C-alpha positions as YAML, in Angstrom:
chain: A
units: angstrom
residues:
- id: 1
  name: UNK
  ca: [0.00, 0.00, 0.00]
- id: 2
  name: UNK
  ca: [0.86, 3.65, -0.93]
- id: 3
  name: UNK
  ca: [0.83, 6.60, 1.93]
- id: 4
  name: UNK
  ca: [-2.23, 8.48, 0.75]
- id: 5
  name: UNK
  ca: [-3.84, 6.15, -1.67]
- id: 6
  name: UNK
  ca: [-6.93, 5.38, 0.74]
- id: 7
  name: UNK
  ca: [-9.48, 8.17, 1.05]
- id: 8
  name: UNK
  ca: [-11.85, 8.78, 4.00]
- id: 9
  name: UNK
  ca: [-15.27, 8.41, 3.57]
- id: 10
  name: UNK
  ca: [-18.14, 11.06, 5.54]
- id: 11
  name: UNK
  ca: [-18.76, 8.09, 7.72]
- id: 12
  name: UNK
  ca: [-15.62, 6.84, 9.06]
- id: 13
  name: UNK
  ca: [-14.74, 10.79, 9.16]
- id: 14
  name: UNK
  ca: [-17.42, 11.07, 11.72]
- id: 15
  name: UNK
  ca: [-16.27, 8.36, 13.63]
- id: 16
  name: UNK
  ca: [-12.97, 9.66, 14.27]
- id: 17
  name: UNK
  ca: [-15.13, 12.94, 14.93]
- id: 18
  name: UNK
  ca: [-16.73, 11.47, 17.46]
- id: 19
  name: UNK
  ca: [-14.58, 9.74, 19.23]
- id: 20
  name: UNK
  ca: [-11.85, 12.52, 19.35]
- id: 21
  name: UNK
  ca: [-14.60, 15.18, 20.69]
- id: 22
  name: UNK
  ca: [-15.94, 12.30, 23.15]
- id: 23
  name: UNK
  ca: [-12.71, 11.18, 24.67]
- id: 24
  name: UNK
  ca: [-11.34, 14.85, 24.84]
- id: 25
  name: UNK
  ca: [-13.61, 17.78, 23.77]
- id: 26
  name: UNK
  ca: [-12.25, 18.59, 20.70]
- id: 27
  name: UNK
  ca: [-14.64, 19.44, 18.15]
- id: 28
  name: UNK
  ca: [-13.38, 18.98, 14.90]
- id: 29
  name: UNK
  ca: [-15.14, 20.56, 11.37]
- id: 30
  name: UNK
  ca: [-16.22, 18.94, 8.58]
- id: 31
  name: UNK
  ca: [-13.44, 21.08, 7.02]
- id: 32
  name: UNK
  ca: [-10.67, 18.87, 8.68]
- id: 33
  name: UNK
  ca: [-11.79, 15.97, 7.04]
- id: 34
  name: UNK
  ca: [-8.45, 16.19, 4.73]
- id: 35
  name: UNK
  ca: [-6.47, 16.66, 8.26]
- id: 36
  name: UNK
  ca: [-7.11, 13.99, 10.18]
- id: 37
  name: UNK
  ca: [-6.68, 11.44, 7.08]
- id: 38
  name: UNK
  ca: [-3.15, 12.85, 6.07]
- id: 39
  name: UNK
  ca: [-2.54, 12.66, 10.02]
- id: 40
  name: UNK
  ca: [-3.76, 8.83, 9.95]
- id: 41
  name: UNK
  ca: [-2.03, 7.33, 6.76]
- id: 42
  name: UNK
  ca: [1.05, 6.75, 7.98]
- id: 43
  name: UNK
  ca: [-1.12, 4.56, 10.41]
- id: 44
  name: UNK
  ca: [-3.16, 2.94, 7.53]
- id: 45
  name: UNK
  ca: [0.94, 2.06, 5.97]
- id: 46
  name: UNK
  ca: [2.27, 0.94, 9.44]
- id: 47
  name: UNK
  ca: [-0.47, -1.89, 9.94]
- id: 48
  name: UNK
  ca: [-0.96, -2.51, 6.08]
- id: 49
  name: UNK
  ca: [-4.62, -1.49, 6.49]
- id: 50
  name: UNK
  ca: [-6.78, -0.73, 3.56]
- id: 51
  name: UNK
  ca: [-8.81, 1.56, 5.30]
- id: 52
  name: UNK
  ca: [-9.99, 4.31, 7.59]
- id: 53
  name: UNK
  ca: [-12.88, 2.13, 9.79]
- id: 54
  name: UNK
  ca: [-9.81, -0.53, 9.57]
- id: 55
  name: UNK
  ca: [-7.55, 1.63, 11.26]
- id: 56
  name: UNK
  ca: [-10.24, 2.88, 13.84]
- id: 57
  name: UNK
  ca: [-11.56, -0.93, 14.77]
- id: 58
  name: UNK
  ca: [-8.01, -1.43, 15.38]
- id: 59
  name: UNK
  ca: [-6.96, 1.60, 17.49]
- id: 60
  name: UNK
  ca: [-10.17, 1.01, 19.80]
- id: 61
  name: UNK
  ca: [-9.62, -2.84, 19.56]
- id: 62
  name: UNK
  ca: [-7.94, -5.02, 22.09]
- id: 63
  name: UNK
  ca: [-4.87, -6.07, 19.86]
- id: 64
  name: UNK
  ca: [-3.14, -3.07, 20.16]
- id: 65
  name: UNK
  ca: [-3.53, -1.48, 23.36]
- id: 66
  name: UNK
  ca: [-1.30, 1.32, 22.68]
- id: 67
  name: UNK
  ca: [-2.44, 2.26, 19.13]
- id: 68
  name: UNK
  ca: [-5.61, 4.84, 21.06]
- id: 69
  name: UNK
  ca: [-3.50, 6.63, 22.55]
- id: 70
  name: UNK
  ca: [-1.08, 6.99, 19.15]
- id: 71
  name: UNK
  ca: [-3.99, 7.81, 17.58]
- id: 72
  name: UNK
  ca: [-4.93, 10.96, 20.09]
- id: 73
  name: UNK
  ca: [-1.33, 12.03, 19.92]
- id: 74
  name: UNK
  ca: [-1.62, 12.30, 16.38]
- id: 75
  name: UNK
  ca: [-5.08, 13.99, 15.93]
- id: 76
  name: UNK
  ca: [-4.39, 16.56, 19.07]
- id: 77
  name: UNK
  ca: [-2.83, 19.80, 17.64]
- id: 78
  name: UNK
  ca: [-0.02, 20.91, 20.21]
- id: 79
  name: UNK
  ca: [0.91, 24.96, 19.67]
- id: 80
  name: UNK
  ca: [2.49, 26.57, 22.57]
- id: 81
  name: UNK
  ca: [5.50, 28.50, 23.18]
- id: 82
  name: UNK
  ca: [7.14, 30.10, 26.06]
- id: 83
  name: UNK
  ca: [4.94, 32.98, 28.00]
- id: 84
  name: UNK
  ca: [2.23, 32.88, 24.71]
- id: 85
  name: UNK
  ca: [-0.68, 34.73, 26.05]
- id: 86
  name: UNK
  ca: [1.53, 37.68, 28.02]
- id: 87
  name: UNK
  ca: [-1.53, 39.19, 29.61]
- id: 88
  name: UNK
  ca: [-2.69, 36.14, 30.99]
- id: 89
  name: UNK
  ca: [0.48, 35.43, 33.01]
- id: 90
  name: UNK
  ca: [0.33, 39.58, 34.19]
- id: 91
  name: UNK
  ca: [-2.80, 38.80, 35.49]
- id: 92
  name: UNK
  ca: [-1.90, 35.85, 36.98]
- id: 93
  name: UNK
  ca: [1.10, 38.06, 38.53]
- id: 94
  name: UNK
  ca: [-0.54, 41.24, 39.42]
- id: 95
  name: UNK
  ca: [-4.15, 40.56, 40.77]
- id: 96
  name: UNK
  ca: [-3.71, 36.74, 42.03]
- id: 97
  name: UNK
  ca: [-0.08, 35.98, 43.36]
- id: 98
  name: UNK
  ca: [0.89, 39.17, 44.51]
- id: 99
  name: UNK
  ca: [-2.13, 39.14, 46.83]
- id: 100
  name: UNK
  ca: [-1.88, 35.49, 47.84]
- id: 101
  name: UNK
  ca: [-2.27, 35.44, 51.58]
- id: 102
  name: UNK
  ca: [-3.13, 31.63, 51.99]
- id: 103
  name: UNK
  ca: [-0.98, 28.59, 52.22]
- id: 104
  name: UNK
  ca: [0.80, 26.96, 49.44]
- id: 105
  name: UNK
  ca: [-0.06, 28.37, 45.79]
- id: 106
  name: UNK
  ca: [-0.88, 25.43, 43.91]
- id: 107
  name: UNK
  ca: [-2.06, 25.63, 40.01]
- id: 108
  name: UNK
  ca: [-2.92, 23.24, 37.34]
- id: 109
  name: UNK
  ca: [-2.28, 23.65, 33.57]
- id: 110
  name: UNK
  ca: [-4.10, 21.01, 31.62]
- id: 111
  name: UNK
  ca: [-3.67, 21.08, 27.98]
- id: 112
  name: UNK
  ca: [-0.19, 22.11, 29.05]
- id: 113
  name: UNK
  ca: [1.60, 20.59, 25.98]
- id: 114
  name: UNK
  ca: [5.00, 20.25, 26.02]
- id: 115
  name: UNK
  ca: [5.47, 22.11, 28.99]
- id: 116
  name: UNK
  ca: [6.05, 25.56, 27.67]
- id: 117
  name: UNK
  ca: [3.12, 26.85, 30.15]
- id: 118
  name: UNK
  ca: [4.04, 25.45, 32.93]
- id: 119
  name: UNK
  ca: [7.43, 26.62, 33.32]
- id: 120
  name: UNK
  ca: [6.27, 30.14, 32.10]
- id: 121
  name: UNK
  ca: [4.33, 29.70, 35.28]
- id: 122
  name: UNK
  ca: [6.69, 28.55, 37.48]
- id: 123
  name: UNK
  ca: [9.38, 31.17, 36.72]
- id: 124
  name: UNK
  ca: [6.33, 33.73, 36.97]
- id: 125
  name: UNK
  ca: [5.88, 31.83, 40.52]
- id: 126
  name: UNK
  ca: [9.44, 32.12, 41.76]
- id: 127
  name: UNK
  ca: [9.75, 35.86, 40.62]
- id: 128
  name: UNK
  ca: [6.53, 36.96, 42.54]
- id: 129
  name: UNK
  ca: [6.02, 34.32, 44.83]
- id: 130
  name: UNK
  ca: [9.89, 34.26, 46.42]
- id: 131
  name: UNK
  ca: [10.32, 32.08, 49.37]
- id: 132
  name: UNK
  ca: [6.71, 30.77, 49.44]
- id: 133
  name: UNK
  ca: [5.52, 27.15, 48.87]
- id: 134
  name: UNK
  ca: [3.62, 26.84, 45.34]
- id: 135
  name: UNK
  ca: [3.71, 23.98, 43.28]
- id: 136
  name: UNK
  ca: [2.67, 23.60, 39.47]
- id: 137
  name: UNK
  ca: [1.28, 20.43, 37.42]
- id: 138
  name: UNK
  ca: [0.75, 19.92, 33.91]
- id: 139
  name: UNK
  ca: [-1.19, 17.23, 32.20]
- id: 140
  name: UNK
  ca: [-2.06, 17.15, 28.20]
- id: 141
  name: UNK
  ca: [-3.74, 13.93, 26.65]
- id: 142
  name: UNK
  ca: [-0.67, 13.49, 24.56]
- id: 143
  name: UNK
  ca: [1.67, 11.30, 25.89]
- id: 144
  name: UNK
  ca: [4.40, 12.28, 23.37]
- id: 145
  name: UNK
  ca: [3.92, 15.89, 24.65]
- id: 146
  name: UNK
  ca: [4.23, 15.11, 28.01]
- id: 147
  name: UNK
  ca: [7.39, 13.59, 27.32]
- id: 148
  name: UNK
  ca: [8.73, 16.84, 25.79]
- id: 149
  name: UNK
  ca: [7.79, 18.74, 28.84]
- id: 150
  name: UNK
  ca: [9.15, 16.09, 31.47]
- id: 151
  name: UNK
  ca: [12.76, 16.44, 29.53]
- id: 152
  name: UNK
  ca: [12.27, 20.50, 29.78]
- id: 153
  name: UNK
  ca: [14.62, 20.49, 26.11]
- id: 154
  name: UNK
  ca: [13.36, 23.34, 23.68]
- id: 155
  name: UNK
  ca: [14.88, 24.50, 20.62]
- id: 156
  name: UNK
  ca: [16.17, 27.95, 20.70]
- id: 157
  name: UNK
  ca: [13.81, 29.28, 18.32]
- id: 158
  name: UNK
  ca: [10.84, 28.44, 20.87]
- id: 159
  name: UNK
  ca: [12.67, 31.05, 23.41]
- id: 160
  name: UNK
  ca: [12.65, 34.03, 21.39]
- id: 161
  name: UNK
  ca: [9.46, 35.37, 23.41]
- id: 162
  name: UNK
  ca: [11.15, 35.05, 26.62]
- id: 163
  name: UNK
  ca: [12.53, 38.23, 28.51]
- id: 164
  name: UNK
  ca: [16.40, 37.62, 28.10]
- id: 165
  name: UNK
  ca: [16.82, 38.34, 32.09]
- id: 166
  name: UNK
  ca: [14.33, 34.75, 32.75]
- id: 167
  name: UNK
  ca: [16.10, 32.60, 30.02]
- id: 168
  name: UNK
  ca: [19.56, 33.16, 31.87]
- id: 169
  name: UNK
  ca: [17.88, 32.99, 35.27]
- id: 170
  name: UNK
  ca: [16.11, 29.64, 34.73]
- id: 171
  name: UNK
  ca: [17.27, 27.86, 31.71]
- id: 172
  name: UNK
  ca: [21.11, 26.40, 30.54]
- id: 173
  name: UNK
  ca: [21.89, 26.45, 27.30]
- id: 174
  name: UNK
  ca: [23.38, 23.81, 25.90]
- id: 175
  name: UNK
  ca: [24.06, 21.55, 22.44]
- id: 176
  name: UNK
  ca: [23.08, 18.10, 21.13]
- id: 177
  name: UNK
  ca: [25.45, 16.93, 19.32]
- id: 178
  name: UNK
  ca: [23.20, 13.83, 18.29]
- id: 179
  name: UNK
  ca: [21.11, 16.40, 16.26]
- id: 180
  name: UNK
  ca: [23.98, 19.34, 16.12]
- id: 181
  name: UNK
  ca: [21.32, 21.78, 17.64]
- id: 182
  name: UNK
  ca: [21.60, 24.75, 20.24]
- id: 183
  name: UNK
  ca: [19.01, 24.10, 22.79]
- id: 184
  name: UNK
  ca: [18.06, 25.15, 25.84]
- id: 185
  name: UNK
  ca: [16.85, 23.12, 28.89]
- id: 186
  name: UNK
  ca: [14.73, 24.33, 31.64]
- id: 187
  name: UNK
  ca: [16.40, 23.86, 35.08]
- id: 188
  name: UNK
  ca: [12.78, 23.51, 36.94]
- id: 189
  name: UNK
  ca: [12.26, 20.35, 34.88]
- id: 190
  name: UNK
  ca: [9.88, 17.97, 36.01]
- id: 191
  name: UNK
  ca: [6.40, 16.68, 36.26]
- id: 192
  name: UNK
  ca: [5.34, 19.09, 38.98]
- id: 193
  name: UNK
  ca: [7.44, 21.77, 39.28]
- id: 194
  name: UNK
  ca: [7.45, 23.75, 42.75]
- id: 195
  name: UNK
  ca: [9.55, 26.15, 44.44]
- id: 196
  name: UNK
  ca: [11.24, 23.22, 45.77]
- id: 197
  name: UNK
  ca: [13.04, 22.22, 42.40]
- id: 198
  name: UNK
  ca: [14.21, 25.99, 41.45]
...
């Protein structure tokens, strides 16, 4: 079988549209019909399937027990980047953390991605917060995001947001030779990240 050659039909197109907006909210448009098959035929290729409602029996089938959760990694859309919606994190800043009389500050990013929230939050945390207790946890559906954010390893490029006074503060640059990159690696990296681990 080619990449490509099999084409989606309205009806298995709806069952990936259901499923995907079932299992985690997202509500995808007729319109991304062409999407989510491109995103799937390497899937189709991989298991020599012939087509879409193949694939689908298969990823919700007990044969594979992995292949769901492939299949949500590929059909999630991941965007994020370092401090991305600026006002959001002022506000965060200004009108809830600088007033925060109680005990520890605890927050929870879901959809966090790979991680580029969360440690936008905790560097926001340890500037305002000091010496106090907070903690911050990020979950995503994507397990292949998750594993991006748990390494805390970003590509320059995904730092050029970030005031130049945090990124030498919180993050060490450094180079992978295995892909002859710059990067630069959070040093708050971890699954929760507190004031415990800056």
């Amino acid at each position: 079988m080619i990449i490509g050659t099999s084409i989606m039909s309205a009806a298995e197109f709806e069952r990936f549209r259901a499923l995907i907006y079932n299992h985690a909210g997202i509500s995808l448009s007729p319109e991304k019909k062409v999407m989510v098959a491109s995103r799937l035929a390497k899937r189709l290729d991989y298991y020599n399937l012939d087509s879409y409602g193949d694939y689908y029996d298969l990823a919700l089938g007990d044969g594979y027990p992995h292949e769901f959760q492939t299949m949500v990694d590929i059909l999630t859309t991941n965007e994020t980047y370092f401090f991305r919606e600026p006002k959001h994190f002022e506000f965060v800043r200004e009108r809830i953390l600088r007033q925060w009389r109680g005990g520890p500050f605890r927050a929870w990013s879901a959809a966090c991605s790979s991680g580029e929230e969360v440690y936008s939050l905790a560097m926001v945390c340890a500037e305002t917060l000091g010496v106090k207790t907070w903690e911050i946890v990020g979950s995503d559906l994507s397990s292949r995001v998750l594993e991006t954010a748990r390494h805390g390893l970003y590509p320059m490029d995904r730092l050029e947001q970030m005031d130049a006074r945090l990124l030498r503060k919180y993050c060490l640059k450094g180079v992978r030779t295995n892909r002859a990159i710059s990067e630069w690696t959070l040093n708050c990296a971890a699954e929760s990240v507190s004031n415990k681990s800056i």
